[in-house]
CSV table of N, CA, C and O in Angstrom, one decimal:
chain,number,residue,atom,x,y,z
A,1,MET,N,45.2,78.2,100.1
A,1,MET,CA,45.2,77.4,98.9
A,1,MET,C,45.6,76.0,99.3
A,1,MET,O,45.1,75.0,98.6
A,2,ALA,N,46.4,75.8,100.3
A,2,ALA,CA,46.8,74.4,100.6
A,2,ALA,C,45.7,73.6,101.2
A,2,ALA,O,45.6,72.4,101.0
A,3,THR,N,44.7,74.2,101.8
A,3,THR,CA,43.6,73.5,102.3
A,3,THR,C,42.7,73.0,101.2
A,3,THR,O,42.0,72.0,101.3
A,4,ALA,N,42.7,73.7,100.0
A,4,ALA,CA,41.8,73.3,98.9
A,4,ALA,C,42.4,72.0,98.3
A,4,ALA,O,41.6,71.1,97.8
A,5,LYS,N,43.7,71.7,98.3
A,5,LYS,CA,44.3,70.5,97.8
A,5,LYS,C,43.9,69.3,98.7
A,5,LYS,O,43.8,68.2,98.2
A,6,LYS,N,43.8,69.5,100.0
A,6,LYS,CA,43.5,68.4,100.9
A,6,LYS,C,42.1,68.0,100.8
A,6,LYS,O,41.7,66.9,101.1
A,7,THR,N,41.1,68.9,100.5
A,7,THR,CA,39.7,68.6,100.5
A,7,THR,C,39.4,67.7,99.2
A,7,THR,O,39.9,68.0,98.1
A,8,PRO,N,38.5,66.7,99.4
A,8,PRO,CA,38.2,65.9,98.2
A,8,PRO,C,37.2,66.7,97.3
A,8,PRO,O,36.5,67.6,97.7
A,9,VAL,N,37.2,66.3,96.0
A,9,VAL,CA,36.4,67.0,95.0
A,9,VAL,C,34.9,66.7,95.3
A,9,VAL,O,34.0,67.5,95.0
A,10,ALA,N,34.6,65.6,95.9
A,10,ALA,CA,33.2,65.2,96.1
A,10,ALA,C,32.5,66.0,97.2
A,10,ALA,O,31.3,65.9,97.3
A,11,ALA,N,33.2,66.8,98.0
A,11,ALA,CA,32.6,67.6,99.0
A,11,ALA,C,32.7,69.1,98.7
A,11,ALA,O,33.5,69.8,99.3
A,12,PRO,N,31.9,69.6,97.8
A,12,PRO,CA,32.0,71.1,97.5
A,12,PRO,C,31.5,72.0,98.7
A,12,PRO,O,31.9,73.1,98.8
A,13,ALA,N,30.7,71.5,99.6
A,13,ALA,CA,30.2,72.4,100.7
A,13,ALA,C,31.3,72.7,101.6
A,13,ALA,O,31.5,73.8,102.1
A,14,LYS,N,32.2,71.7,101.9
A,14,LYS,CA,33.3,71.9,102.8
A,14,LYS,C,34.3,72.9,102.1
A,14,LYS,O,34.9,73.7,102.8
A,15,ALA,N,34.5,72.8,100.9
A,15,ALA,CA,35.5,73.6,100.2
A,15,ALA,C,35.0,75.1,100.2
A,15,ALA,O,35.7,76.0,100.4
A,16,ALA,N,33.7,75.3,100.1
A,16,ALA,CA,33.1,76.6,100.1
A,16,ALA,C,33.2,77.2,101.5
A,16,ALA,O,33.5,78.4,101.7
A,17,ALA,N,33.0,76.3,102.6
A,17,ALA,CA,33.2,76.8,104.0
A,17,ALA,C,34.6,77.1,104.3
A,17,ALA,O,34.9,78.1,105.0
A,18,ALA,N,35.6,76.4,103.7
A,18,ALA,CA,37.0,76.7,103.9
A,18,ALA,C,37.4,77.9,103.2
A,18,ALA,O,38.3,78.6,103.6
A,19,ALA,N,36.8,78.3,102.1
A,19,ALA,CA,37.2,79.5,101.4
A,19,ALA,C,36.8,80.8,102.1
A,19,ALA,O,37.4,81.8,102.0
A,20,LYS,N,35.7,80.7,102.9
A,20,LYS,CA,35.2,81.9,103.6
A,20,LYS,C,36.3,82.4,104.6
A,20,LYS,O,36.6,83.6,104.7
A,21,PRO,N,36.8,81.5,105.5
A,21,PRO,CA,37.8,82.0,106.5
A,21,PRO,C,39.1,82.5,105.7
A,21,PRO,O,39.7,83.5,106.2
A,22,ALA,N,39.4,81.9,104.6
A,22,ALA,CA,40.6,82.4,103.9
A,22,ALA,C,40.4,83.8,103.4
A,22,ALA,O,41.3,84.6,103.4
A,23,ALA,N,39.2,84.1,102.9
A,23,ALA,CA,38.9,85.4,102.4
A,23,ALA,C,38.9,86.4,103.6
A,23,ALA,O,39.4,87.6,103.4
A,24,ALA,N,38.5,86.0,104.8
A,24,ALA,CA,38.6,86.9,105.9
A,24,ALA,C,40.0,87.2,106.3
A,24,ALA,O,40.4,88.3,106.7
A,25,LYS,N,40.8,86.1,106.2
A,25,LYS,CA,42.3,86.3,106.5
A,25,LYS,C,42.9,87.3,105.6
A,25,LYS,O,43.8,88.0,106.0
A,26,LYS,N,42.5,87.3,104.3
A,26,LYS,CA,43.1,88.1,103.3
A,26,LYS,C,42.7,89.6,103.6
A,26,LYS,O,43.5,90.5,103.3
A,27,ALA,N,41.5,89.8,104.1
A,27,ALA,CA,41.1,91.2,104.4
A,27,ALA,C,41.8,91.8,105.6
A,27,ALA,O,42.0,93.0,105.7
A,28,ALA,N,42.1,90.9,106.6
A,28,ALA,CA,42.8,91.4,107.8
A,28,ALA,C,44.1,92.1,107.5
A,28,ALA,O,44.4,93.2,108.1
A,29,PRO,N,45.0,91.5,106.7
A,29,PRO,CA,46.3,92.2,106.5
A,29,PRO,C,46.1,93.6,105.8
A,29,PRO,O,46.9,94.5,106.0
A,30,ALA,N,45.0,93.7,105.0
A,30,ALA,CA,44.8,95.0,104.4
A,30,ALA,C,44.5,96.1,105.5
A,30,ALA,O,44.9,97.2,105.4
A,31,ALA,N,43.7,95.7,106.5
A,31,ALA,CA,43.4,96.6,107.6
A,31,ALA,C,44.7,96.9,108.4
A,31,ALA,O,44.9,98.1,108.8
A,32,LYS,N,45.5,95.9,108.6
A,32,LYS,CA,46.8,96.2,109.3
A,32,LYS,C,47.7,97.1,108.5
A,32,LYS,O,48.4,97.9,109.1
A,33,ALA,N,47.7,97.0,107.2
A,33,ALA,CA,48.5,97.8,106.3
A,33,ALA,C,48.1,99.3,106.4
A,33,ALA,O,48.9,100.2,106.4
A,34,ALA,N,46.8,99.5,106.6
A,34,ALA,CA,46.3,100.8,106.7
A,34,ALA,C,46.6,101.4,108.0
A,34,ALA,O,46.8,102.7,108.1
A,35,ALA,N,46.8,100.6,109.0
A,35,ALA,CA,47.2,101.1,110.4
A,35,ALA,C,48.6,101.5,110.5
A,35,ALA,O,49.0,102.3,111.3
A,36,LYS,N,49.5,100.9,109.7
A,36,LYS,CA,50.9,101.1,109.8
A,36,LYS,C,51.4,102.5,109.5
A,36,LYS,O,52.2,103.0,110.3
A,37,PRO,N,50.8,103.2,108.6
A,37,PRO,CA,51.3,104.6,108.4
A,37,PRO,C,51.0,105.5,109.6
A,37,PRO,O,51.8,106.4,109.9
A,38,ALA,N,49.9,105.3,110.3
A,38,ALA,CA,49.6,106.1,111.5
A,38,ALA,C,50.6,105.8,112.6
A,38,ALA,O,51.1,106.7,113.3
A,39,ALA,N,51.0,104.5,112.7
A,39,ALA,CA,52.0,104.2,113.7
A,39,ALA,C,53.4,104.8,113.3
A,39,ALA,O,54.2,105.2,114.2
A,40,ALA,N,53.7,104.8,112.1
A,40,ALA,CA,55.0,105.4,111.6
A,40,ALA,C,55.1,106.8,111.9
A,40,ALA,O,56.1,107.4,112.2
A,41,LYS,N,53.9,107.5,111.7
A,41,LYS,CA,53.9,109.0,112.0
A,41,LYS,C,54.2,109.3,113.5
A,41,LYS,O,55.0,110.2,113.8
A,42,LYS,N,53.7,108.4,114.4
A,42,LYS,CA,53.9,108.6,115.8
A,42,LYS,C,55.4,108.4,116.1
A,42,LYS,O,56.0,109.1,116.9
A,43,ALA,N,56.0,107.4,115.5
A,43,ALA,CA,57.4,107.1,115.8
A,43,ALA,C,58.3,108.1,115.3
A,43,ALA,O,59.4,108.4,115.8
A,44,ALA,N,58.0,108.8,114.2
A,44,ALA,CA,58.8,109.8,113.6
A,44,ALA,C,58.7,111.2,114.2
A,44,ALA,O,59.5,112.0,114.0
A,45,ALA,N,57.6,111.4,115.0
A,45,ALA,CA,57.4,112.7,115.6
A,45,ALA,C,58.5,113.2,116.6
A,45,ALA,O,59.0,114.3,116.4
A,46,PRO,N,59.0,112.3,117.5
A,46,PRO,CA,60.1,112.9,118.4
A,46,PRO,C,61.4,112.8,117.7
A,46,PRO,O,62.2,111.9,118.0
A,47,ALA,N,61.7,113.8,116.9
A,47,ALA,CA,63.0,113.8,116.1
A,47,ALA,C,64.1,114.4,117.0
A,47,ALA,O,65.3,114.1,116.7
A,48,THR,N,63.8,115.1,118.0
A,48,THR,CA,64.9,115.7,118.9
A,48,THR,C,65.5,114.6,119.8
A,48,THR,O,64.8,113.8,120.4
A,49,PRO,N,66.8,114.6,119.9
A,49,PRO,CA,67.4,113.5,120.7
A,49,PRO,C,67.2,113.8,122.2
A,49,PRO,O,67.0,115.0,122.6
A,50,ARG,N,67.1,112.8,123.0
A,50,ARG,CA,66.9,112.9,124.5
A,50,ARG,C,68.1,113.6,125.1
A,50,ARG,O,69.2,113.2,124.8
A,51,LYS,N,67.9,114.5,126.0
A,51,LYS,CA,69.0,115.1,126.8
A,51,LYS,C,69.0,114.4,128.2
A,51,LYS,O,68.0,114.2,128.8
A,52,PRO,N,70.2,114.1,128.7
A,52,PRO,CA,70.3,113.5,130.0
A,52,PRO,C,69.9,114.5,131.1
A,52,PRO,O,70.1,115.7,130.9
A,53,ASN,N,69.4,114.0,132.1
A,53,ASN,CA,69.0,114.9,133.2
A,53,ASN,C,70.2,115.5,133.9
A,53,ASN,O,71.1,114.8,134.2
A,54,ALA,N,70.2,116.8,134.1
A,54,ALA,CA,71.3,117.5,134.6
A,54,ALA,C,71.7,117.0,136.1
A,54,ALA,O,72.8,117.0,136.4
A,55,ALA,N,70.7,116.6,136.8
A,55,ALA,CA,70.9,116.2,138.2
A,55,ALA,C,71.7,114.9,138.2
A,55,ALA,O,72.6,114.7,139.1
A,56,PHE,N,71.5,114.0,137.3
A,56,PHE,CA,72.3,112.8,137.2
A,56,PHE,C,73.7,113.0,136.7
A,56,PHE,O,74.6,112.3,137.0
A,57,MET,N,73.9,114.1,135.9
A,57,MET,CA,75.2,114.3,135.4
A,57,MET,C,76.1,115.2,136.2
A,57,MET,O,77.3,115.4,135.9
A,58,LYS,N,75.6,115.8,137.3
A,58,LYS,CA,76.3,116.6,138.2
A,58,LYS,C,77.4,115.8,138.9
A,58,LYS,O,77.0,114.8,139.5
A,59,ALA,N,78.6,116.2,138.9
A,59,ALA,CA,79.7,115.5,139.6
A,59,ALA,C,79.5,115.7,141.1
A,59,ALA,O,79.3,116.8,141.6
A,60,MET,N,79.5,114.5,141.8
A,60,MET,CA,79.4,114.5,143.3
A,60,MET,C,80.6,113.9,143.9
A,60,MET,O,81.2,112.9,143.4
A,61,THR,N,80.9,114.3,145.1
A,61,THR,CA,82.1,113.9,145.8
A,61,THR,C,81.7,112.7,146.7
A,61,THR,O,80.8,112.8,147.5
A,62,PRO,N,82.3,111.5,146.6
A,62,PRO,CA,82.0,110.4,147.4
A,62,PRO,C,82.6,110.5,148.8
A,62,PRO,O,83.6,111.2,149.0
A,63,SER,N,82.0,109.9,149.8
A,63,SER,CA,82.5,109.9,151.2
A,63,SER,C,83.8,109.0,151.2
A,63,SER,O,84.1,108.3,150.2
A,64,LYS,N,84.5,109.0,152.4
A,64,LYS,CA,85.7,108.2,152.5
A,64,LYS,C,85.4,106.7,152.3
A,64,LYS,O,86.1,106.0,151.6
A,65,ASP,N,84.3,106.2,152.8
A,65,ASP,CA,83.9,104.8,152.7
A,65,ASP,C,83.7,104.4,151.2
A,65,ASP,O,84.1,103.4,150.8
A,66,LEU,N,82.9,105.3,150.5
A,66,LEU,CA,82.6,105.0,149.1
A,66,LEU,C,83.8,105.2,148.2
A,66,LEU,O,84.0,104.5,147.2
A,67,ALA,N,84.7,106.2,148.6
A,67,ALA,CA,85.9,106.4,147.9
A,67,ALA,C,86.8,105.2,147.8
A,67,ALA,O,87.6,105.0,146.9
A,68,ALA,N,86.8,104.4,148.9
A,68,ALA,CA,87.6,103.2,148.9
A,68,ALA,C,87.2,102.2,147.8
A,68,ALA,O,88.0,101.4,147.3
A,69,VAL,N,85.9,102.3,147.3
A,69,VAL,CA,85.4,101.4,146.2
A,69,VAL,C,85.5,102.1,144.9
A,69,VAL,O,86.0,101.4,143.9
A,70,VAL,N,85.1,103.4,144.7
A,70,VAL,CA,85.0,104.0,143.4
A,70,VAL,C,86.1,105.0,143.1
A,70,VAL,O,86.3,105.5,142.0
A,71,GLY,N,86.9,105.4,144.1
A,71,GLY,CA,87.9,106.4,144.0
A,71,GLY,C,87.5,107.7,144.6
A,71,GLY,O,86.3,108.0,144.8
A,72,ALA,N,88.4,108.6,144.8
A,72,ALA,CA,88.1,109.9,145.5
A,72,ALA,C,87.7,111.0,144.6
A,72,ALA,O,87.2,112.1,145.0
A,73,ALA,N,87.8,110.8,143.3
A,73,ALA,CA,87.5,111.9,142.3
A,73,ALA,C,86.0,112.1,142.2
A,73,ALA,O,85.2,111.2,142.3
A,74,PRO,N,85.5,113.4,142.1
A,74,PRO,CA,84.1,113.6,141.9
A,74,PRO,C,83.5,113.0,140.6
A,74,PRO,O,84.2,113.1,139.6
A,75,LEU,N,82.4,112.3,140.7
A,75,LEU,CA,81.8,111.6,139.6
A,75,LEU,C,80.3,111.8,139.6
A,75,LEU,O,79.7,112.0,140.6
A,76,PRO,N,79.7,111.7,138.4
A,76,PRO,CA,78.2,111.7,138.4
A,76,PRO,C,77.7,110.5,139.0
A,76,PRO,O,78.3,109.4,139.1
A,77,ARG,N,76.4,110.5,139.4
A,77,ARG,CA,75.8,109.4,140.1
A,77,ARG,C,75.8,108.1,139.2
A,77,ARG,O,76.0,107.0,139.7
A,78,THR,N,75.6,108.3,137.9
A,78,THR,CA,75.6,107.2,137.0
A,78,THR,C,76.9,106.5,137.0
A,78,THR,O,77.0,105.2,136.9
A,79,GLU,N,78.0,107.2,137.0
A,79,GLU,CA,79.3,106.6,136.9
A,79,GLU,C,79.6,105.9,138.3
A,79,GLU,O,80.3,104.9,138.3
A,80,VAL,N,79.2,106.5,139.4
A,80,VAL,CA,79.4,105.9,140.7
A,80,VAL,C,78.7,104.5,140.7
A,80,VAL,O,79.3,103.5,141.1
A,81,THR,N,77.5,104.5,140.2
A,81,THR,CA,76.7,103.2,140.2
A,81,THR,C,77.4,102.2,139.3
A,81,THR,O,77.6,101.0,139.7
A,82,LYS,N,77.9,102.6,138.2
A,82,LYS,CA,78.7,101.7,137.3
A,82,LYS,C,79.9,101.2,138.0
A,82,LYS,O,80.2,100.0,137.9
A,83,LYS,N,80.7,102.0,138.7
A,83,LYS,CA,81.9,101.6,139.3
A,83,LYS,C,81.6,100.6,140.5
A,83,LYS,O,82.4,99.7,140.7
A,84,VAL,N,80.5,100.9,141.2
A,84,VAL,CA,80.2,100.0,142.3
A,84,VAL,C,79.8,98.6,141.7
A,84,VAL,O,80.2,97.5,142.2
A,85,TRP,N,79.1,98.6,140.6
A,85,TRP,CA,78.7,97.3,139.9
A,85,TRP,C,79.9,96.6,139.4
A,85,TRP,O,80.0,95.4,139.5
A,86,ASP,N,80.9,97.4,138.9
A,86,ASP,CA,82.2,96.8,138.4
A,86,ASP,C,82.9,96.1,139.6
A,86,ASP,O,83.4,95.0,139.4
A,87,TYR,N,82.9,96.8,140.7
A,87,TYR,CA,83.5,96.2,141.9
A,87,TYR,C,82.9,94.9,142.4
A,87,TYR,O,83.5,94.0,142.7
A,88,ILE,N,81.5,95.0,142.4
A,88,ILE,CA,80.7,93.8,142.8
A,88,ILE,C,81.0,92.6,141.9
A,88,ILE,O,81.2,91.5,142.3
A,89,LYS,N,81.0,92.8,140.6
A,89,LYS,CA,81.2,91.8,139.6
A,89,LYS,C,82.7,91.3,139.7
A,89,LYS,O,82.9,90.1,139.5
A,90,LYS,N,83.6,92.2,139.9
A,90,LYS,CA,85.0,91.8,139.9
A,90,LYS,C,85.3,90.9,141.1
A,90,LYS,O,86.1,89.9,141.0
A,91,HIS,N,84.7,91.2,142.2
A,91,HIS,CA,84.9,90.4,143.5
A,91,HIS,C,83.8,89.3,143.7
A,91,HIS,O,83.8,88.7,144.7
A,92,ASP,N,83.0,89.1,142.7
A,92,ASP,CA,81.9,88.1,142.7
A,92,ASP,C,81.1,88.2,144.0
A,92,ASP,O,81.0,87.2,144.8
A,93,LEU,N,80.5,89.3,144.3
A,93,LEU,CA,79.8,89.5,145.5
A,93,LEU,C,78.2,89.3,145.4
A,93,LEU,O,77.5,89.5,146.3
A,94,GLN,N,77.8,89.0,144.2
A,94,GLN,CA,76.3,88.7,144.0
A,94,GLN,C,76.0,87.3,144.6
A,94,GLN,O,76.8,86.4,144.5
A,95,ASP,N,74.9,87.2,145.3
A,95,ASP,CA,74.5,86.0,145.9
A,95,ASP,C,74.2,85.0,144.8
A,95,ASP,O,73.4,85.3,143.9
A,96,PRO,N,74.8,83.8,144.7
A,96,PRO,CA,74.5,82.9,143.6
A,96,PRO,C,73.1,82.4,143.6
A,96,PRO,O,72.6,82.1,142.5
A,97,ALA,N,72.4,82.2,144.7
A,97,ALA,CA,71.0,81.8,144.7
A,97,ALA,C,70.1,82.8,144.2
A,97,ALA,O,69.1,82.5,143.5
A,98,ASN,N,70.3,84.1,144.6
A,98,ASN,CA,69.4,85.2,144.3
A,98,ASN,C,70.3,86.3,143.8
A,98,ASN,O,70.9,87.1,144.6
A,99,ARG,N,70.4,86.5,142.5
A,99,ARG,CA,71.4,87.5,141.9
A,99,ARG,C,71.0,88.9,142.2
A,99,ARG,O,71.9,89.8,142.0
A,100,ARG,N,69.8,89.2,142.7
A,100,ARG,CA,69.5,90.6,143.1
A,100,ARG,C,70.1,91.0,144.4
A,100,ARG,O,70.0,92.2,144.7
A,101,MET,N,70.6,90.1,145.2
A,101,MET,CA,71.2,90.4,146.5
A,101,MET,C,72.7,90.5,146.4
A,101,MET,O,73.3,89.7,145.7
A,102,ILE,N,73.2,91.5,147.1
A,102,ILE,CA,74.7,91.7,147.1
A,102,ILE,C,75.2,91.4,148.5
A,102,ILE,O,74.7,91.9,149.5
A,103,ASN,N,76.2,90.5,148.5
A,103,ASN,CA,76.9,90.2,149.8
A,103,ASN,C,78.0,91.1,149.9
A,103,ASN,O,78.9,91.2,149.1
A,104,ALA,N,78.0,91.9,151.0
A,104,ALA,CA,79.0,93.0,151.2
A,104,ALA,C,80.3,92.4,151.8
A,104,ALA,O,80.3,91.5,152.7
A,105,ASP,N,81.4,92.9,151.2
A,105,ASP,CA,82.7,92.6,151.8
A,105,ASP,C,83.0,93.7,152.8
A,105,ASP,O,82.1,94.5,153.1
A,106,ASP,N,84.3,93.8,153.3
A,106,ASP,CA,84.6,94.9,154.3
A,106,ASP,C,84.4,96.3,153.8
A,106,ASP,O,83.8,97.1,154.5
A,107,LYS,N,84.8,96.5,152.6
A,107,LYS,CA,84.7,97.9,152.0
A,107,LYS,C,83.2,98.3,151.8
A,107,LYS,O,82.8,99.4,152.1
A,108,LEU,N,82.4,97.3,151.3
A,108,LEU,CA,81.0,97.6,151.0
A,108,LEU,C,80.2,97.6,152.2
A,108,LEU,O,79.2,98.3,152.3
A,109,LYS,N,80.6,96.9,153.3
A,109,LYS,CA,79.8,96.9,154.5
A,109,LYS,C,79.8,98.3,155.1
A,109,LYS,O,78.8,98.7,155.7
A,110,ALA,N,80.9,99.0,155.0
A,110,ALA,CA,80.9,100.4,155.5
A,110,ALA,C,80.0,101.3,154.7
A,110,ALA,O,79.3,102.2,155.2
A,111,VAL,N,79.8,101.1,153.4
A,111,VAL,CA,78.9,101.8,152.5
A,111,VAL,C,77.5,101.4,152.8
A,111,VAL,O,76.6,102.3,152.8
A,112,PHE,N,77.2,100.2,153.1
A,112,PHE,CA,75.9,99.6,153.3
A,112,PHE,C,75.4,99.7,154.7
A,112,PHE,O,74.5,99.0,155.1
A,113,SER,N,76.0,100.6,155.5
A,113,SER,CA,75.6,100.9,156.9
A,113,SER,C,75.7,99.6,157.8
A,113,SER,O,74.9,99.4,158.6
A,114,GLY,N,76.7,98.8,157.5
A,114,GLY,CA,77.0,97.7,158.3
A,114,GLY,C,76.2,96.4,158.0
A,114,GLY,O,76.4,95.4,158.6
A,115,LYS,N,75.4,96.5,157.0
A,115,LYS,CA,74.6,95.3,156.6
A,115,LYS,C,75.4,94.4,155.8
A,115,LYS,O,76.2,94.8,155.0
A,116,ALA,N,75.2,93.1,156.0
A,116,ALA,CA,76.0,92.0,155.4
A,116,ALA,C,75.5,91.8,154.0
A,116,ALA,O,76.2,91.3,153.1
A,117,GLN,N,74.1,92.0,153.8
A,117,GLN,CA,73.5,91.7,152.5
A,117,GLN,C,72.4,92.7,152.2
A,117,GLN,O,71.6,93.0,153.1
A,118,VAL,N,72.4,93.3,151.0
A,118,VAL,CA,71.4,94.2,150.6
A,118,VAL,C,70.9,93.9,149.2
A,118,VAL,O,71.6,93.2,148.4
A,119,SER,N,69.7,94.3,148.9
A,119,SER,CA,69.2,94.1,147.5
A,119,SER,C,69.8,95.2,146.6
A,119,SER,O,70.2,96.2,147.0
A,120,MET,N,69.8,94.9,145.3
A,120,MET,CA,70.4,95.9,144.3
A,120,MET,C,69.6,97.2,144.3
A,120,MET,O,70.1,98.2,144.0
A,121,PHE,N,68.3,97.2,144.7
A,121,PHE,CA,67.5,98.4,144.7
A,121,PHE,C,67.8,99.2,146.0
A,121,PHE,O,67.8,100.4,145.9
A,122,GLU,N,68.0,98.5,147.1
A,122,GLU,CA,68.4,99.2,148.3
A,122,GLU,C,69.8,99.8,148.2
A,122,GLU,O,70.1,100.8,148.8
A,123,MET,N,70.6,99.1,147.4
A,123,MET,CA,72.0,99.5,147.3
A,123,MET,C,72.1,101.0,146.7
A,123,MET,O,72.9,101.8,147.3
A,124,THR,N,71.3,101.3,145.8
A,124,THR,CA,71.4,102.7,145.2
A,124,THR,C,71.0,103.7,146.2
A,124,THR,O,71.6,104.8,146.2
A,125,LYS,N,70.0,103.4,147.1
A,125,LYS,CA,69.6,104.3,148.1
A,125,LYS,C,70.8,104.5,149.1
A,125,LYS,O,71.1,105.6,149.5
A,126,LEU,N,71.4,103.4,149.5
A,126,LEU,CA,72.5,103.5,150.5
A,126,LEU,C,73.7,104.3,149.9
A,126,LEU,O,74.4,105.0,150.6
A,127,ILE,N,74.0,104.1,148.6
A,127,ILE,CA,75.1,104.8,147.9
A,127,ILE,C,74.8,106.3,147.9
A,127,ILE,O,75.7,107.1,148.1
A,128,SER,N,73.6,106.7,147.6
A,128,SER,CA,73.3,108.1,147.6
A,128,SER,C,73.5,108.8,148.9
A,128,SER,O,73.7,110.0,148.9
A,129,ASP,N,73.4,108.1,150.0
A,129,ASP,CA,73.7,108.7,151.3
A,129,ASP,C,75.2,109.1,151.4
A,129,ASP,O,75.6,109.9,152.3
A,130,HIS,N,76.0,108.5,150.6
A,130,HIS,CA,77.5,108.7,150.7
A,130,HIS,C,78.0,109.7,149.6
A,130,HIS,O,79.2,109.9,149.4
A,131,LEU,N,77.1,110.4,148.9
A,131,LEU,CA,77.5,111.3,147.9
A,131,LEU,C,77.1,112.7,148.3
A,131,LEU,O,76.0,112.9,148.8
A,132,LYS,N,78.0,113.7,148.1
A,132,LYS,CA,77.7,115.1,148.5
A,132,LYS,C,77.9,116.0,147.3
A,132,LYS,O,78.8,115.8,146.5
């Protein structure tokens, strides 16, 4: 409707041309409204809550090297990863230029097989070697 106010009264052909796209725009929301109930049914279908994978929740014993960072008590893999990240953030061991890289201190160097710097994706692989 705002476009109708801007067009002069002397040009009825332009006003008619402007009205056609506006009519098409009004029809499009009606089609979208018809599609919404189908999408809502898909979202409502999985009503059962997700269960955590039992393999991730199994308590595992860390090696001596890893125990120096996370403690000697058996922990699930998820908790071990959280504690290692807490240690990294507490000691500011992330590379400032590339935050995906972790600079190892003496304790982490033992866990990272003597490497001075590892990526965060490689870190999880190296940590899993220290869990039994």
